Amino acid sequence: MPTAAFTTLGCKVNQYETQKILESFEAQGFEIVPFDSPADVYVVNTCSVTQSAEAKSRQTIRRAARQNPNAIVVMTGCYAQFTLRRGETLAEAHLVVPNPDKLRTVEYVLEHFPHLKAQLEQARQRGETPVRRRSRAVLKIQDGCNIYCSFCSIPYTRPVMRSVPYQDVLEEARAMVADGYREIVLTGVLIGDYGAATGSGGPDLAELCAMLTAIEGLERLRISSIEPTQVTDHLIELTATNPKMCPHFHIPLQSGDSRVLKAMNRPYDQAFYLELIQRIRARIPNCAISTDIMVGFPGEDEAAFQNTCKVVEQVEFCRAHLFRYSPRPDTPAEAMRDQVPEPVKSERIQQLQQVAKAAARRYAARFIGTTERVLVESRSKLSGLMTGTSDHYLQVEFAASPSLAGQLVHVRITDLTPDGVLGELVALQ
Ligand code: SF4
């Protein structure tokens, strides 16, 4: 049967939409394979939040075309929409699906490439059904942002604040669990804004999490990204006491320098951020904290950059996504003076990568000798071992049967790997 592979650039909302696209391919009878495997169709859900995100989108499309020169490479998402608007083409992309139509990608593919439709029909006649492996599902509960960070165009494109009614969230979550997912990741543009004022029908984010964890069969709940000012004591307490809540918060830092944060129009300073992390870890020792950091924002001098490095060292983020600042059209930062030269940004990104990597290794080393609950995902092409994500967001590699994909298991952590940890399977859940 025809195979399809998917990858996402950019935010968790994009990930949620990729999952929806993937499910629609599966419903048509495509076998879903990892993106680094040969596939008949590659779908790249692109991002245009920065120039580097656009460059990565192009690189990913080219990589897909190289992996299987006979494959159909499909591009959708924000960068795809930009290329349509600007009349640009990318030779390696055989089909560009407009962003508003992305959830209909499979229809576009079958309409433009009828031979795939015929192959699916033949597979159906032979009685072949795709193997379905479920692990983590992304569930979007909120849309819109009204923070207006000076570098970001999202509040101009998604200004309406909207929470998905809690009954709909619960219904979708139950369907995901019935479909075999063990972990749900909640996502939205400004997820901490979830609440009655924007249409939830009652619960705020912590209350919604409590309702979700009561769903039988759901083993883990994770929050994708939450602004520092929106992490409430109730949410921390729930995470500390409810075993289904992953001890992990993704809290964007963006800069560790209070002056730069002010210029970014971020509503907190360095002291607030550090105090929040301290409060979380006082209640949840070893709580995983991941983050996003922007390097080279206008006015970021060496001292400001060093402040960011210091926060990274101090917090020991389990993972830090580093972005190079690039001006987005019609944002206040575009017109700011003191733009940082590109070579300086490159140097700082490299330096910060080293600092973040060392800090992440120190964080991971805390778990050597302990046992972590791991959701098994896939086999690593490099090591041949199975890989999965632990409650504390560690990437764990261990010897196990591929049939465990989608299961929760207990793994004793024995050592560090370049990007995570190594372990030994001790028990099934
Ligand atoms: S919080 Fe800031 S960066 Fe995030 S979507 Fe809103 S404006 Fe953009």
CSV table of C-alpha atoms and ligand atoms in Angstrom, one decimal:
chain,number,residue,atom,x,y,z
A,1,MET,CA,0.0,0.0,0.0
A,2,PRO,CA,1.2,3.6,-0.6
A,3,THR,CA,3.2,5.1,2.3
A,4,ALA,CA,3.2,8.7,3.6
A,5,ALA,CA,5.5,10.5,5.9
A,6,PHE,CA,5.0,13.7,7.8
A,7,THR,CA,7.1,16.4,9.4
A,8,THR,CA,6.3,19.7,11.1
A,9,LEU,CA,8.2,22.9,11.5
A,10,GLY,CA,7.3,25.6,13.9
A,11,CYS,CA,4.7,25.7,16.7
A,12,LYS,CA,2.6,23.1,18.5
A,13,VAL,CA,-0.5,24.3,16.6
A,14,ASN,CA,1.2,23.2,13.4
A,15,GLN,CA,2.0,19.9,15.1
A,16,TYR,CA,-1.7,19.5,15.9
A,17,GLU,CA,-2.6,20.2,12.3
A,18,THR,CA,0.0,17.7,11.0
A,19,GLN,CA,-1.6,15.1,13.2
A,20,LYS,CA,-5.0,15.8,11.7
A,21,ILE,CA,-3.5,15.6,8.2
A,22,LEU,CA,-1.8,12.4,9.1
A,23,GLU,CA,-5.0,10.9,10.4
A,24,SER,CA,-6.8,11.8,7.1
A,25,PHE,CA,-4.1,10.0,5.1
A,26,GLU,CA,-4.5,7.0,7.4
A,27,ALA,CA,-8.2,7.0,6.9
A,28,GLN,CA,-7.7,6.8,3.2
A,29,GLY,CA,-5.5,3.7,3.6
A,30,PHE,CA,-2.0,5.1,3.5
A,31,GLU,CA,0.6,3.4,5.7
A,32,ILE,CA,2.3,6.0,7.9
A,33,VAL,CA,6.1,5.8,8.0
A,34,PRO,CA,8.8,7.9,9.8
A,35,PHE,CA,10.0,10.9,7.9
A,36,ASP,CA,13.5,9.6,7.5
A,37,SER,CA,12.2,6.5,5.7
A,38,PRO,CA,11.5,6.0,2.0
A,39,ALA,CA,7.9,7.1,1.4
A,40,ASP,CA,5.6,7.6,-1.6
A,41,VAL,CA,4.3,10.9,-0.2
A,42,TYR,CA,6.1,13.4,2.0
A,43,VAL,CA,4.1,16.1,3.6
A,44,VAL,CA,6.0,19.1,5.1
A,45,ASN,CA,4.0,21.4,7.2
A,46,THR,CA,6.1,24.5,7.0
A,47,CYS,CA,6.7,27.6,9.2
A,48,SER,CA,7.6,31.2,8.4
A,49,VAL,CA,8.0,32.6,11.9
A,50,THR,CA,11.6,33.6,11.2
A,51,GLN,CA,13.8,33.6,8.1
A,52,SER,CA,15.6,30.6,9.5
A,53,ALA,CA,12.3,28.8,9.9
A,54,GLU,CA,11.7,29.5,6.2
A,55,ALA,CA,15.2,28.2,5.3
A,56,LYS,CA,14.6,25.0,7.4
A,57,SER,CA,11.3,24.5,5.6
A,58,ARG,CA,13.1,24.6,2.2
A,59,GLN,CA,15.9,22.3,3.5
A,60,THR,CA,13.3,19.8,4.7
A,61,ILE,CA,11.5,19.8,1.4
A,62,ARG,CA,14.8,19.2,-0.4
A,63,ARG,CA,15.8,16.5,2.0
A,64,ALA,CA,12.5,14.7,1.4
A,65,ALA,CA,13.0,14.9,-2.4
A,66,ARG,CA,16.5,13.4,-2.0
A,67,GLN,CA,15.3,10.5,0.2
A,68,ASN,CA,13.1,9.2,-2.6
A,69,PRO,CA,13.4,11.0,-5.9
A,70,ASN,CA,10.2,9.2,-7.0
A,71,ALA,CA,8.2,10.5,-4.1
A,72,ILE,CA,5.6,13.2,-4.2
A,73,VAL,CA,6.6,16.1,-2.0
A,74,VAL,CA,3.8,18.2,-0.6
A,75,MET,CA,4.2,21.5,1.1
A,76,THR,CA,1.7,23.3,3.2
A,77,GLY,CA,1.7,25.6,6.2
A,78,CYS,CA,2.7,29.3,6.7
A,79,TYR,CA,5.8,29.3,4.5
A,80,ALA,CA,3.8,27.5,1.7
A,81,GLN,CA,1.2,30.2,1.9
A,82,PHE,CA,4.0,32.9,1.6
A,83,THR,CA,5.3,31.3,-1.5
A,84,LEU,CA,1.8,31.2,-3.0
A,85,ARG,CA,1.3,34.9,-2.2
A,86,ARG,CA,4.7,35.9,-3.5
A,87,GLY,CA,4.4,33.7,-6.6
A,88,GLU,CA,7.5,31.7,-5.8
A,89,THR,CA,8.1,28.1,-6.6
A,90,LEU,CA,10.3,25.5,-5.1
A,91,ALA,CA,11.4,22.9,-7.7
A,92,GLU,CA,11.4,20.0,-5.2
A,93,ALA,CA,7.8,20.6,-4.1
A,94,HIS,CA,5.3,18.8,-6.4
A,95,LEU,CA,2.2,20.2,-4.7
A,96,VAL,CA,1.6,23.3,-2.6
A,97,VAL,CA,-1.6,23.2,-0.5
A,98,PRO,CA,-2.8,26.6,0.6
A,99,ASN,CA,-2.6,27.0,4.4
A,100,PRO,CA,-6.3,27.5,5.0
A,101,ASP,CA,-6.9,24.2,3.1
A,102,LYS,CA,-4.2,22.2,4.9
A,103,LEU,CA,-6.6,19.8,6.6
A,104,ARG,CA,-7.8,18.8,3.1
A,105,THR,CA,-4.2,17.9,1.9
A,106,VAL,CA,-5.1,14.3,1.2
A,107,GLU,CA,-7.9,15.3,-1.1
A,108,TYR,CA,-5.5,17.6,-3.0
A,109,VAL,CA,-3.0,14.7,-3.3
A,110,LEU,CA,-5.5,12.2,-4.5
A,111,GLU,CA,-7.0,14.6,-7.0
A,112,HIS,CA,-3.6,15.6,-8.5
A,113,PHE,CA,-2.0,12.1,-8.4
A,114,PRO,CA,-4.7,9.6,-9.4
A,115,HIS,CA,-2.2,6.7,-9.6
A,116,LEU,CA,-2.1,6.9,-5.7
A,117,LYS,CA,-5.9,6.5,-5.6
A,118,ALA,CA,-5.6,3.4,-7.8
A,119,GLN,CA,-2.9,2.0,-5.6
A,120,LEU,CA,-5.0,2.5,-2.5
A,121,GLU,CA,-8.0,0.8,-4.2
A,122,GLN,CA,-5.8,-2.2,-5.2
A,123,ALA,CA,-4.5,-2.4,-1.6
A,124,ARG,CA,-8.1,-2.4,-0.3
A,125,GLN,CA,-9.0,-5.2,-2.7
A,126,ARG,CA,-6.1,-7.2,-1.4
A,127,GLY,CA,-7.5,-6.7,2.1
A,128,GLU,CA,-4.4,-4.8,3.3
A,129,THR,CA,-4.9,-2.5,6.3
A,130,PRO,CA,-2.3,0.0,7.5
A,131,VAL,CA,-0.5,-0.8,10.8
A,132,ARG,CA,-1.6,1.9,13.3
A,133,ARG,CA,0.8,2.9,16.1
A,134,ARG,CA,-0.4,5.5,18.5
A,135,SER,CA,1.7,7.3,21.1
A,136,ARG,CA,1.2,11.0,21.7
A,137,ALA,CA,-1.7,13.2,20.4
A,138,VAL,CA,-1.7,16.9,20.3
A,139,LEU,CA,-5.0,18.6,21.2
A,140,LYS,CA,-5.6,22.3,20.5
A,141,ILE,CA,-7.7,24.0,23.1
A,142,GLN,CA,-7.2,27.7,22.5
A,143,ASP,CA,-6.5,30.2,19.7
A,144,GLY,CA,-5.4,33.8,19.6
A,145,CYS,CA,-2.9,36.0,21.3
A,146,ASN,CA,-3.1,39.5,22.8
A,147,ILE,CA,0.3,39.9,24.2
A,148,TYR,CA,1.9,41.7,21.2
A,149,CYS,CA,5.5,40.8,21.7
A,150,SER,CA,7.3,43.4,19.6
A,151,PHE,CA,8.9,40.7,17.3
A,152,CYS,CA,5.8,38.7,16.6
A,153,SER,CA,3.1,39.0,14.0
A,154,ILE,CA,0.7,36.4,15.5
A,155,PRO,CA,-1.5,38.9,17.5
A,156,TYR,CA,-2.2,40.7,14.2
A,157,THR,CA,-3.1,37.5,12.3
A,158,ARG,CA,-4.9,35.7,15.2
A,159,PRO,CA,-6.3,38.6,17.3
A,160,VAL,CA,-9.5,36.8,18.5
A,161,MET,CA,-9.1,35.1,21.8
A,162,ARG,CA,-11.0,31.8,21.8
A,163,SER,CA,-11.1,28.8,24.1
A,164,VAL,CA,-12.6,25.6,22.8
A,165,PRO,CA,-15.6,24.7,25.0
A,166,TYR,CA,-14.5,22.2,27.6
A,167,GLN,CA,-17.2,19.6,26.5
A,168,ASP,CA,-15.7,19.6,23.0
A,169,VAL,CA,-12.1,19.2,24.5
A,170,LEU,CA,-13.2,16.3,26.6
A,171,GLU,CA,-15.0,14.7,23.7
A,172,GLU,CA,-12.0,15.0,21.4
A,173,ALA,CA,-9.7,13.7,24.2
A,174,ARG,CA,-11.9,10.6,24.8
A,175,ALA,CA,-11.9,9.9,21.1
A,176,MET,CA,-8.1,10.1,21.0
A,177,VAL,CA,-7.9,7.7,24.0
A,178,ALA,CA,-10.3,5.3,22.3
A,179,ASP,CA,-8.1,5.5,19.2
A,180,GLY,CA,-5.2,4.2,21.2
A,181,TYR,CA,-3.3,7.4,22.3
A,182,ARG,CA,-1.8,7.2,25.8
A,183,GLU,CA,-0.5,10.8,26.1
A,184,ILE,CA,-2.2,14.0,25.1
A,185,VAL,CA,-0.3,17.3,24.7
A,186,LEU,CA,-2.5,20.4,25.1
A,187,THR,CA,-1.7,23.2,22.8
A,188,GLY,CA,-2.8,26.7,21.8
A,189,VAL,CA,-1.3,30.0,20.9
A,190,LEU,CA,-1.7,31.4,24.4
A,191,ILE,CA,-2.8,28.3,26.3
A,192,GLY,CA,-2.7,30.0,29.8
A,193,ASP,CA,-5.5,32.3,28.6
A,194,TYR,CA,-7.9,29.3,28.5
A,195,GLY,CA,-11.0,30.1,30.5
A,196,ALA,CA,-14.6,31.2,30.8
A,197,ALA,CA,-14.0,34.7,29.6
A,198,THR,CA,-13.0,33.4,26.1
A,199,GLY,CA,-15.5,30.6,25.8
A,200,SER,CA,-14.4,27.5,27.8
A,201,GLY,CA,-17.8,27.3,29.3
A,202,GLY,CA,-16.3,27.4,32.9
A,203,PRO,CA,-12.9,25.8,33.6
A,204,ASP,CA,-9.6,27.5,33.4
A,205,LEU,CA,-6.5,25.6,32.3
A,206,ALA,CA,-5.8,23.9,35.6
A,207,GLU,CA,-9.4,22.9,36.0
A,208,LEU,CA,-9.5,21.6,32.4
A,209,CYS,CA,-6.4,19.5,33.1
A,210,ALA,CA,-8.0,18.0,36.2
A,211,MET,CA,-11.1,17.0,34.1
A,212,LEU,CA,-8.9,15.5,31.4
A,213,THR,CA,-6.8,13.4,33.8
A,214,ALA,CA,-10.0,11.8,35.0
A,215,ILE,CA,-10.5,10.2,31.6
A,216,GLU,CA,-10.0,6.5,31.9
A,217,GLY,CA,-7.2,5.1,29.6
A,218,LEU,CA,-5.4,8.5,29.4
A,219,GLU,CA,-2.0,7.9,31.0
A,220,ARG,CA,-0.2,11.2,30.6
A,221,LEU,CA,-1.1,14.8,30.1
A,222,ARG,CA,1.4,17.4,29.0
A,223,ILE,CA,1.1,21.2,28.4
A,224,SER,CA,2.9,22.3,25.3
A,225,SER,CA,3.9,25.9,26.0
A,226,ILE,CA,2.8,28.4,28.6
A,227,GLU,CA,3.8,32.0,29.2
A,228,PRO,CA,5.7,32.6,32.5
A,229,THR,CA,3.0,35.0,33.7
A,230,GLN,CA,0.3,32.4,33.2
A,231,VAL,CA,1.7,29.5,35.3
A,232,THR,CA,-0.7,29.5,38.3
A,233,ASP,CA,-0.2,28.0,41.7
A,234,HIS,CA,-3.2,25.8,41.0
A,235,LEU,CA,-1.5,24.4,37.9
A,236,ILE,CA,1.8,23.8,39.8
A,237,GLU,CA,-0.1,22.1,42.6
A,238,LEU,CA,-2.1,19.9,40.2
A,239,THR,CA,1.2,18.9,38.5
A,240,ALA,CA,2.8,18.1,41.8
A,241,THR,CA,-0.1,15.9,43.0
A,242,ASN,CA,-1.7,14.3,40.0
A,243,PRO,CA,0.4,11.4,38.6
A,244,LYS,CA,-1.0,11.8,35.1
A,245,MET,CA,0.3,15.3,34.8
A,246,CYS,CA,3.8,15.2,33.3
A,247,PRO,CA,6.3,17.0,35.6
A,248,HIS,CA,7.3,19.3,32.7
A,249,PHE,CA,6.6,22.9,31.7
A,250,HIS,CA,7.6,24.5,28.5
A,251,ILE,CA,8.0,28.2,29.5
A,252,PRO,CA,9.4,30.6,26.8
A,253,LEU,CA,12.2,32.7,28.2
A,254,GLN,CA,13.1,34.5,24.9
A,255,SER,CA,15.8,36.5,26.7
A,256,GLY,CA,17.5,36.4,30.1
A,257,ASP,CA,18.0,40.1,30.2
A,258,SER,CA,15.4,42.4,31.7
A,259,ARG,CA,16.1,45.3,29.4
A,260,VAL,CA,15.7,43.2,26.3
A,261,LEU,CA,12.6,41.6,27.7
A,262,LYS,CA,11.1,45.0,28.1
A,263,ALA,CA,12.0,46.0,24.5
A,264,MET,CA,10.4,42.7,23.4
A,265,ASN,CA,7.2,43.8,25.3
A,266,ARG,CA,7.4,40.5,27.3
A,267,PRO,CA,5.4,41.1,30.5
A,268,TYR,CA,8.1,39.8,33.0
A,269,ASP,CA,11.7,40.3,33.9
A,270,GLN,CA,14.6,38.0,34.7
A,271,ALA,CA,13.9,38.0,38.4
A,272,PHE,CA,10.3,37.0,37.8
A,273,TYR,CA,11.3,34.1,35.6
A,274,LEU,CA,13.9,32.8,38.0
A,275,GLU,CA,11.5,33.1,40.9
A,276,LEU,CA,8.9,31.1,39.0
A,277,ILE,CA,11.3,28.3,38.2
A,278,GLN,CA,12.3,28.2,41.9
A,279,ARG,CA,8.7,28.0,43.0
A,280,ILE,CA,8.0,25.2,40.6
A,281,ARG,CA,11.0,23.2,41.6
A,282,ALA,CA,10.4,23.8,45.3
A,283,ARG,CA,7.1,22.0,44.9
A,284,ILE,CA,8.2,19.6,42.1
A,285,PRO,CA,11.8,18.7,42.5
A,286,ASN,CA,13.6,18.0,39.2
A,287,CYS,CA,10.6,19.3,37.3
A,288,ALA,CA,11.6,19.4,33.6
A,289,ILE,CA,11.6,23.0,32.1
A,290,SER,CA,12.1,23.5,28.4
A,291,THR,CA,12.1,26.8,26.7
A,292,ASP,CA,12.4,29.0,23.6
A,293,ILE,CA,15.1,31.7,23.4
A,294,MET,CA,15.5,34.4,20.7
A,295,VAL,CA,19.1,35.4,20.0
A,296,GLY,CA,20.1,38.8,18.5
A,297,PHE,CA,17.0,40.9,19.3
A,298,PRO,CA,17.7,44.6,18.4
A,299,GLY,CA,19.7,46.1,21.3
A,300,GLU,CA,21.0,42.8,22.6
A,301,ASP,CA,24.5,43.7,23.5
A,302,GLU,CA,27.2,41.3,24.9
A,303,ALA,CA,26.2,41.9,28.5
A,304,ALA,CA,22.5,41.2,27.7
A,305,PHE,CA,23.5,38.0,25.9
A,306,GLN,CA,25.6,36.9,28.8
A,307,ASN,CA,22.6,37.4,31.1
A,308,THR,CA,20.7,34.9,28.9
A,309,CYS,CA,23.6,32.4,29.1
A,310,LYS,CA,23.5,32.8,32.9
A,311,VAL,CA,19.8,32.0,33.1
A,312,VAL,CA,20.3,29.0,30.9
A,313,GLU,CA,23.1,27.7,33.2
A,314,GLN,CA,21.1,28.4,36.3
A,315,VAL,CA,17.7,26.8,35.2
A,316,GLU,CA,19.3,23.8,33.5
A,317,PHE,CA,16.6,23.6,30.9
A,318,CYS,CA,16.0,20.0,29.7
A,319,ARG,CA,15.7,21.4,26.2
A,320,ALA,CA,16.1,24.9,24.7
A,321,HIS,CA,14.9,25.9,21.2
A,322,LEU,CA,17.1,28.7,20.1
A,323,PHE,CA,16.0,31.1,17.4
A,324,ARG,CA,17.9,33.8,15.6
A,325,TYR,CA,15.9,37.1,15.5
A,326,SER,CA,14.8,38.1,12.1
A,327,PRO,CA,12.5,41.1,11.4
A,328,ARG,CA,8.9,40.1,10.6
A,329,PRO,CA,7.0,42.6,8.4
A,330,ASP,CA,4.9,45.2,10.2
A,331,THR,CA,6.1,44.4,13.7
A,332,PRO,CA,7.5,47.1,16.0
A,333,ALA,CA,10.9,45.4,16.3
A,334,GLU,CA,11.4,45.7,12.5
A,335,ALA,CA,11.8,49.4,12.9
A,336,MET,CA,14.0,49.3,16.0
A,337,ARG,CA,17.5,50.7,15.9
A,338,ASP,CA,20.6,48.6,17.0
A,339,GLN,CA,19.8,45.6,14.9
A,340,VAL,CA,22.4,43.0,15.7
A,341,PRO,CA,24.7,42.1,12.7
A,342,GLU,CA,24.1,38.6,11.3
A,343,PRO,CA,27.7,37.3,12.1
A,344,VAL,CA,27.2,38.3,15.7
A,345,LYS,CA,23.9,36.5,15.9
A,346,SER,CA,25.6,33.4,14.4
A,347,GLU,CA,28.4,33.5,16.9
A,348,ARG,CA,26.0,33.9,19.8
A,349,ILE,CA,23.7,31.1,18.7
A,350,GLN,CA,26.7,28.8,18.6
A,351,GLN,CA,27.9,29.9,22.0
A,352,LEU,CA,24.4,29.5,23.5
A,353,GLN,CA,24.0,26.1,21.9
A,354,GLN,CA,27.1,24.9,23.8
A,355,VAL,CA,25.8,26.4,27.1
A,356,ALA,CA,22.3,24.9,26.6
A,357,LYS,CA,23.7,21.5,25.7
A,358,ALA,CA,25.9,21.4,28.8
A,359,ALA,CA,23.0,22.5,31.0
A,360,ALA,CA,20.7,19.9,29.5
A,361,ARG,CA,23.3,17.2,30.1
A,362,ARG,CA,23.6,18.3,33.7
A,363,TYR,CA,19.8,18.1,34.0
A,364,ALA,CA,19.7,14.6,32.4
A,365,ALA,CA,22.5,13.4,34.7
A,366,ARG,CA,20.3,13.9,37.7
A,367,PHE,CA,18.3,10.9,36.5
A,368,ILE,CA,21.1,8.3,36.2
A,369,GLY,CA,20.2,5.5,38.5
A,370,THR,CA,16.5,6.4,38.7
A,371,THR,CA,13.6,4.7,36.9
A,372,GLU,CA,11.6,6.7,34.5
A,373,ARG,CA,8.2,6.0,32.9
A,374,VAL,CA,8.7,6.2,29.1
A,375,LEU,CA,6.3,6.2,26.2
A,376,VAL,CA,7.8,4.1,23.5
A,377,GLU,CA,7.9,5.8,20.1
A,378,SER,CA,10.1,4.3,17.4
A,379,ARG,CA,13.5,2.7,16.6
A,380,SER,CA,16.5,4.9,16.3
A,381,LYS,CA,18.1,4.6,12.9
A,382,LEU,CA,21.5,5.4,14.4
A,383,SER,CA,21.7,3.0,17.4
A,384,GLY,CA,19.0,0.5,16.4
A,385,LEU,CA,17.6,0.9,20.0
A,386,MET,CA,14.0,1.8,20.8
A,387,THR,CA,13.4,5.5,21.7
A,388,GLY,CA,10.8,7.2,23.8
A,389,THR,CA,10.0,10.2,25.9
A,390,SER,CA,10.0,10.0,29.7
A,391,ASP,CA,7.7,11.9,32.0
A,392,HIS,CA,10.5,14.4,32.5
A,393,TYR,CA,10.8,14.9,28.8
A,394,LEU,CA,14.1,13.0,28.5
A,395,GLN,CA,14.7,11.2,25.2
A,396,VAL,CA,15.5,7.7,26.3
A,397,GLU,CA,17.1,4.9,24.3
A,398,PHE,CA,16.9,1.3,25.4
A,399,ALA,CA,16.9,-2.2,24.0
A,400,ALA,CA,13.3,-3.5,23.5
A,401,SER,CA,11.0,-5.0,20.9
A,402,PRO,CA,9.5,-2.7,18.3
A,403,SER,CA,6.1,-4.2,19.2
A,404,LEU,CA,6.3,-2.0,22.3
A,405,ALA,CA,5.8,1.2,20.3
A,406,GLY,CA,2.9,3.2,21.7
A,407,GLN,CA,3.2,1.5,25.2
A,408,LEU,CA,4.3,3.0,28.5
A,409,VAL,CA,7.2,1.1,30.1
A,410,HIS,CA,9.6,1.7,33.0
A,411,VAL,CA,13.3,2.2,32.1
A,412,ARG,CA,16.2,2.5,34.5
A,413,ILE,CA,18.5,5.3,33.4
A,414,THR,CA,22.1,4.2,33.1
A,415,ASP,CA,24.0,6.8,31.1
A,416,LEU,CA,23.9,9.9,28.9
A,417,THR,CA,23.7,9.9,25.1
A,418,PRO,CA,24.6,13.0,23.0
A,419,ASP,CA,20.9,14.0,23.0
A,420,GLY,CA,19.4,12.2,25.9
A,421,VAL,CA,19.9,9.2,28.1
A,422,LEU,CA,20.4,5.5,27.8
A,423,GLY,CA,18.5,3.0,29.9
A,424,GLU,CA,17.5,-0.6,30.6
A,425,LEU,CA,13.9,-1.8,30.3
A,426,VAL,CA,12.8,-2.9,33.8
A,427,ALA,CA,9.0,-3.3,33.5
A,428,LEU,CA,6.0,-2.8,31.3
A,429,GLN,CA,3.4,-0.5,32.8
B,1,SF4,S1,3.1,35.4,23.4
B,1,SF4,FE1,4.3,36.8,22.1
B,1,SF4,S2,5.5,35.4,20.8
B,1,SF4,FE2,3.8,34.2,21.7
B,1,SF4,S3,2.2,34.4,20.1
B,1,SF4,FE3,1.8,36.0,21.6
B,1,SF4,S4,2.9,37.8,20.7
B,1,SF4,FE4,3.7,36.0,19.7
